Amino acid sequence: MRIELFDAIKQGDTRKFYKSKEWLAKRSQIKIRDNNECQKCKRRGRYSKATCVHHKKHLKDYPELALTDDNLESLCDPCHNEEHPEKLIKKESSKKFINEERWE
């Protein structure tokens, strides 16, 4: 992996990594290895098409494993969301109703 990508990850800028040619090539390779099937669904006896490649050990915590095959698995979006519940937390809306309905 290029030094600038490793440094970007360490500094919290994962966007640069996920757009890199190294990641895009590795992502494609892993999906082919996994037959484009979600590995978590497969372990549960189900089938889903893989839509993403997941880092088992999180990228920000283990940048040295960013392109390591054993740390990557193909997942469908619902399974990937299960792995990252923190990304599903909805922020409370700061918008308020302009005209509140009142019953009297």
PDB file of N, CA, C and O in Angstrom, residues 21-56:
ATOM      1  N   LYS A  21      -6.922   3.085  -6.451  1.00  0.00           N
ATOM      2  CA  LYS A  21      -6.911   1.963  -7.397  1.00  0.00           C
ATOM      3  C   LYS A  21      -6.578   0.658  -6.684  1.00  0.00           C
ATOM      4  O   LYS A  21      -7.081  -0.405  -7.052  1.00  0.00           O
ATOM      5  N   GLU A  22      -5.771   0.722  -5.616  1.00  0.00           N
ATOM      6  CA  GLU A  22      -5.422  -0.484  -4.861  1.00  0.00           C
ATOM      7  C   GLU A  22      -6.663  -1.089  -4.204  1.00  0.00           C
ATOM      8  O   GLU A  22      -6.871  -2.301  -4.258  1.00  0.00           O
ATOM      9  N   TRP A  23      -7.478  -0.229  -3.575  1.00  0.00           N
ATOM     10  CA  TRP A  23      -8.681  -0.737  -2.926  1.00  0.00           C
ATOM     11  C   TRP A  23      -9.689  -1.253  -3.944  1.00  0.00           C
ATOM     12  O   TRP A  23     -10.280  -2.324  -3.765  1.00  0.00           O
ATOM     13  N   LEU A  24      -9.910  -0.515  -5.014  1.00  0.00           N
ATOM     14  CA  LEU A  24     -10.889  -0.936  -6.018  1.00  0.00           C
ATOM     15  C   LEU A  24     -10.511  -2.283  -6.637  1.00  0.00           C
ATOM     16  O   LEU A  24     -11.376  -3.130  -6.863  1.00  0.00           O
ATOM     17  N   ALA A  25      -9.223  -2.494  -6.867  1.00  0.00           N
ATOM     18  CA  ALA A  25      -8.764  -3.779  -7.406  1.00  0.00           C
ATOM     19  C   ALA A  25      -8.941  -4.892  -6.376  1.00  0.00           C
ATOM     20  O   ALA A  25      -9.413  -5.992  -6.699  1.00  0.00           O
ATOM     21  N   LYS A  26      -8.578  -4.622  -5.122  1.00  0.00           N
ATOM     22  CA  LYS A  26      -8.713  -5.628  -4.059  1.00  0.00           C
ATOM     23  C   LYS A  26     -10.179  -5.960  -3.824  1.00  0.00           C
ATOM     24  O   LYS A  26     -10.550  -7.120  -3.652  1.00  0.00           O
ATOM     25  N   ARG A  27     -11.033  -4.957  -3.821  1.00  0.00           N
ATOM     26  CA  ARG A  27     -12.477  -5.150  -3.627  1.00  0.00           C
ATOM     27  C   ARG A  27     -13.031  -6.090  -4.694  1.00  0.00           C
ATOM     28  O   ARG A  27     -13.769  -7.034  -4.384  1.00  0.00           O
ATOM     29  N   SER A  28     -12.662  -5.850  -5.919  1.00  0.00           N
ATOM     30  CA  SER A  28     -13.108  -6.704  -7.025  1.00  0.00           C
ATOM     31  C   SER A  28     -12.597  -8.132  -6.850  1.00  0.00           C
ATOM     32  O   SER A  28     -13.340  -9.104  -7.040  1.00  0.00           O
ATOM     33  N   GLN A  29     -11.341  -8.259  -6.472  1.00  0.00           N
ATOM     34  CA  GLN A  29     -10.727  -9.576  -6.263  1.00  0.00           C
ATOM     35  C   GLN A  29     -11.449 -10.353  -5.147  1.00  0.00           C
ATOM     36  O   GLN A  29     -11.711 -11.546  -5.290  1.00  0.00           O
ATOM     37  N   ILE A  30     -11.782  -9.697  -4.061  1.00  0.00           N
ATOM     38  CA  ILE A  30     -12.450 -10.356  -2.931  1.00  0.00           C
ATOM     39  C   ILE A  30     -13.865 -10.781  -3.318  1.00  0.00           C
ATOM     40  O   ILE A  30     -14.311 -11.886  -2.979  1.00  0.00           O
ATOM     41  N   LYS A  31     -14.585  -9.934  -4.042  1.00  0.00           N
ATOM     42  CA  LYS A  31     -15.932 -10.306  -4.478  1.00  0.00           C
ATOM     43  C   LYS A  31     -15.891 -11.521  -5.401  1.00  0.00           C
ATOM     44  O   LYS A  31     -16.734 -12.412  -5.297  1.00  0.00           O
ATOM     45  N   ILE A  32     -14.891 -11.586  -6.269  1.00  0.00           N
ATOM     46  CA  ILE A  32     -14.732 -12.758  -7.136  1.00  0.00           C
ATOM     47  C   ILE A  32     -14.411 -13.987  -6.302  1.00  0.00           C
ATOM     48  O   ILE A  32     -14.984 -15.062  -6.503  1.00  0.00           O
ATOM     49  N   ARG A  33     -13.491 -13.840  -5.342  1.00  0.00           N
ATOM     50  CA  ARG A  33     -13.129 -14.951  -4.460  1.00  0.00           C
ATOM     51  C   ARG A  33     -14.359 -15.518  -3.746  1.00  0.00           C
ATOM     52  O   ARG A  33     -14.519 -16.723  -3.604  1.00  0.00           O
ATOM     53  N   ASP A  34     -15.254 -14.617  -3.329  1.00  0.00           N
ATOM     54  CA  ASP A  34     -16.442 -15.013  -2.577  1.00  0.00           C
ATOM     55  C   ASP A  34     -17.656 -15.282  -3.471  1.00  0.00           C
ATOM     56  O   ASP A  34     -18.783 -15.375  -2.985  1.00  0.00           O
ATOM     57  N   ASN A  35     -17.427 -15.413  -4.764  1.00  0.00           N
ATOM     58  CA  ASN A  35     -18.498 -15.692  -5.742  1.00  0.00           C
ATOM     59  C   ASN A  35     -19.623 -14.661  -5.709  1.00  0.00           C
ATOM     60  O   ASN A  35     -20.783 -14.987  -5.958  1.00  0.00           O
ATOM     61  N   ASN A  36     -19.290 -13.442  -5.375  1.00  0.00           N
ATOM     62  CA  ASN A  36     -20.268 -12.353  -5.281  1.00  0.00           C
ATOM     63  C   ASN A  36     -21.423 -12.691  -4.347  1.00  0.00           C
ATOM     64  O   ASN A  36     -22.546 -12.236  -4.539  1.00  0.00           O
ATOM     65  N   GLU A  37     -21.149 -13.511  -3.326  1.00  0.00           N
ATOM     66  CA  GLU A  37     -22.162 -13.901  -2.346  1.00  0.00           C
ATOM     67  C   GLU A  37     -21.838 -13.287  -0.987  1.00  0.00           C
ATOM     68  O   GLU A  37     -20.676 -13.234  -0.588  1.00  0.00           O
ATOM     69  N   CYS A  38     -22.881 -12.874  -0.289  1.00  0.00           N
ATOM     70  CA  CYS A  38     -22.705 -12.373   1.069  1.00  0.00           C
ATOM     71  C   CYS A  38     -22.272 -13.534   1.957  1.00  0.00           C
ATOM     72  O   CYS A  38     -22.974 -14.538   2.066  1.00  0.00           O
ATOM     73  N   GLN A  39     -21.128 -13.403   2.573  1.00  0.00           N
ATOM     74  CA  GLN A  39     -20.571 -14.482   3.384  1.00  0.00           C
ATOM     75  C   GLN A  39     -21.318 -14.658   4.702  1.00  0.00           C
ATOM     76  O   GLN A  39     -21.416 -15.769   5.221  1.00  0.00           O
ATOM     77  N   LYS A  40     -21.875 -13.593   5.236  1.00  0.00           N
ATOM     78  CA  LYS A  40     -22.635 -13.701   6.479  1.00  0.00           C
ATOM     79  C   LYS A  40     -23.958 -14.431   6.220  1.00  0.00           C
ATOM     80  O   LYS A  40     -24.347 -15.297   7.008  1.00  0.00           O
ATOM     81  N   CYS A  41     -24.635 -14.093   5.143  1.00  0.00           N
ATOM     82  CA  CYS A  41     -25.867 -14.802   4.774  1.00  0.00           C
ATOM     83  C   CYS A  41     -25.555 -16.279   4.511  1.00  0.00           C
ATOM     84  O   CYS A  41     -26.310 -17.155   4.928  1.00  0.00           O
ATOM     85  N   LYS A  42     -24.460 -16.517   3.840  1.00  0.00           N
ATOM     86  CA  LYS A  42     -24.058 -17.891   3.513  1.00  0.00           C
ATOM     87  C   LYS A  42     -23.856 -18.715   4.788  1.00  0.00           C
ATOM     88  O   LYS A  42     -24.278 -19.873   4.858  1.00  0.00           O
ATOM     89  N   ARG A  43     -23.248 -18.120   5.812  1.00  0.00           N
ATOM     90  CA  ARG A  43     -23.061 -18.817   7.083  1.00  0.00           C
ATOM     91  C   ARG A  43     -24.391 -19.114   7.760  1.00  0.00           C
ATOM     92  O   ARG A  43     -24.505 -20.053   8.537  1.00  0.00           O
ATOM     93  N   ARG A  44     -25.403 -18.327   7.448  1.00  0.00           N
ATOM     94  CA  ARG A  44     -26.745 -18.523   8.011  1.00  0.00           C
ATOM     95  C   ARG A  44     -27.607 -19.441   7.140  1.00  0.00           C
ATOM     96  O   ARG A  44     -28.792 -19.614   7.406  1.00  0.00           O
ATOM     97  N   GLY A  45     -27.033 -19.966   6.064  1.00  0.00           N
ATOM     98  CA  GLY A  45     -27.778 -20.865   5.175  1.00  0.00           C
ATOM     99  C   GLY A  45     -28.672 -20.149   4.184  1.00  0.00           C
ATOM    100  O   GLY A  45     -29.587 -20.736   3.638  1.00  0.00           O
ATOM    101  N   ARG A  46     -28.404 -18.870   3.947  1.00  0.00           N
ATOM    102  CA  ARG A  46     -29.190 -18.081   3.002  1.00  0.00           C
ATOM    103  C   ARG A  46     -28.300 -17.611   1.865  1.00  0.00           C
ATOM    104  O   ARG A  46     -27.088 -17.791   1.901  1.00  0.00           O
ATOM    105  N   TYR A  47     -28.916 -16.990   0.869  1.00  0.00           N
ATOM    106  CA  TYR A  47     -28.156 -16.424  -0.228  1.00  0.00           C
ATOM    107  C   TYR A  47     -28.550 -14.971  -0.423  1.00  0.00           C
ATOM    108  O   TYR A  47     -29.733 -14.636  -0.462  1.00  0.00           O
ATOM    109  N   SER A  48     -27.558 -14.110  -0.550  1.00  0.00           N
ATOM    110  CA  SER A  48     -27.738 -12.713  -0.950  1.00  0.00           C
ATOM    111  C   SER A  48     -26.542 -12.320  -1.789  1.00  0.00           C
ATOM    112  O   SER A  48     -25.422 -12.767  -1.539  1.00  0.00           O
ATOM    113  N   LYS A  49     -26.790 -11.478  -2.753  1.00  0.00           N
ATOM    114  CA  LYS A  49     -25.705 -10.964  -3.578  1.00  0.00           C
ATOM    115  C   LYS A  49     -24.888  -9.963  -2.762  1.00  0.00           C
ATOM    116  O   LYS A  49     -25.439  -9.114  -2.065  1.00  0.00           O
ATOM    117  N   ALA A  50     -23.585 -10.085  -2.835  1.00  0.00           N
ATOM    118  CA  ALA A  50     -22.693  -9.161  -2.123  1.00  0.00           C
ATOM    119  C   ALA A  50     -22.674  -7.815  -2.839  1.00  0.00           C
ATOM    120  O   ALA A  50     -22.575  -7.757  -4.063  1.00  0.00           O
ATOM    121  N   THR A  51     -22.770  -6.764  -2.052  1.00  0.00           N
ATOM    122  CA  THR A  51     -22.730  -5.413  -2.614  1.00  0.00           C
ATOM    123  C   THR A  51     -21.531  -4.618  -2.117  1.00  0.00           C
ATOM    124  O   THR A  51     -21.245  -3.550  -2.624  1.00  0.00           O
ATOM    125  N   CYS A  52     -20.847  -5.144  -1.089  1.00  0.00           N
ATOM    126  CA  CYS A  52     -19.693  -4.430  -0.553  1.00  0.00           C
ATOM    127  C   CYS A  52     -18.684  -5.421   0.022  1.00  0.00           C
ATOM    128  O   CYS A  52     -18.982  -6.601   0.167  1.00  0.00           O
ATOM    129  N   VAL A  53     -17.505  -4.918   0.317  1.00  0.00           N
ATOM    130  CA  VAL A  53     -16.459  -5.721   0.944  1.00  0.00           C
ATOM    131  C   VAL A  53     -16.160  -5.081   2.297  1.00  0.00           C
ATOM    132  O   VAL A  53     -15.916  -3.882   2.381  1.00  0.00           O
ATOM    133  N   HIS A  54     -16.207  -5.900   3.327  1.00  0.00           N
ATOM    134  CA  HIS A  54     -16.107  -5.451   4.711  1.00  0.00           C
ATOM    135  C   HIS A  54     -14.748  -5.790   5.316  1.00  0.00           C
ATOM    136  O   HIS A  54     -14.218  -6.872   5.075  1.00  0.00           O
ATOM    137  N   HIS A  55     -14.203  -4.837   6.073  1.00  0.00           N
ATOM    138  CA  HIS A  55     -12.990  -5.091   6.861  1.00  0.00           C
ATOM    139  C   HIS A  55     -13.418  -5.711   8.184  1.00  0.00           C
ATOM    140  O   HIS A  55     -14.100  -5.056   8.976  1.00  0.00           O
ATOM    141  N   LYS A  56     -13.043  -6.946   8.450  1.00  0.00           N
ATOM    142  CA  LYS A  56     -13.409  -7.618   9.709  1.00  0.00           C
ATOM    143  C   LYS A  56     -12.813  -6.861  10.890  1.00  0.00           C
ATOM    144  O   LYS A  56     -13.482  -6.632  11.889  1.00  0.00           O
TER     145      LYS A  56
END
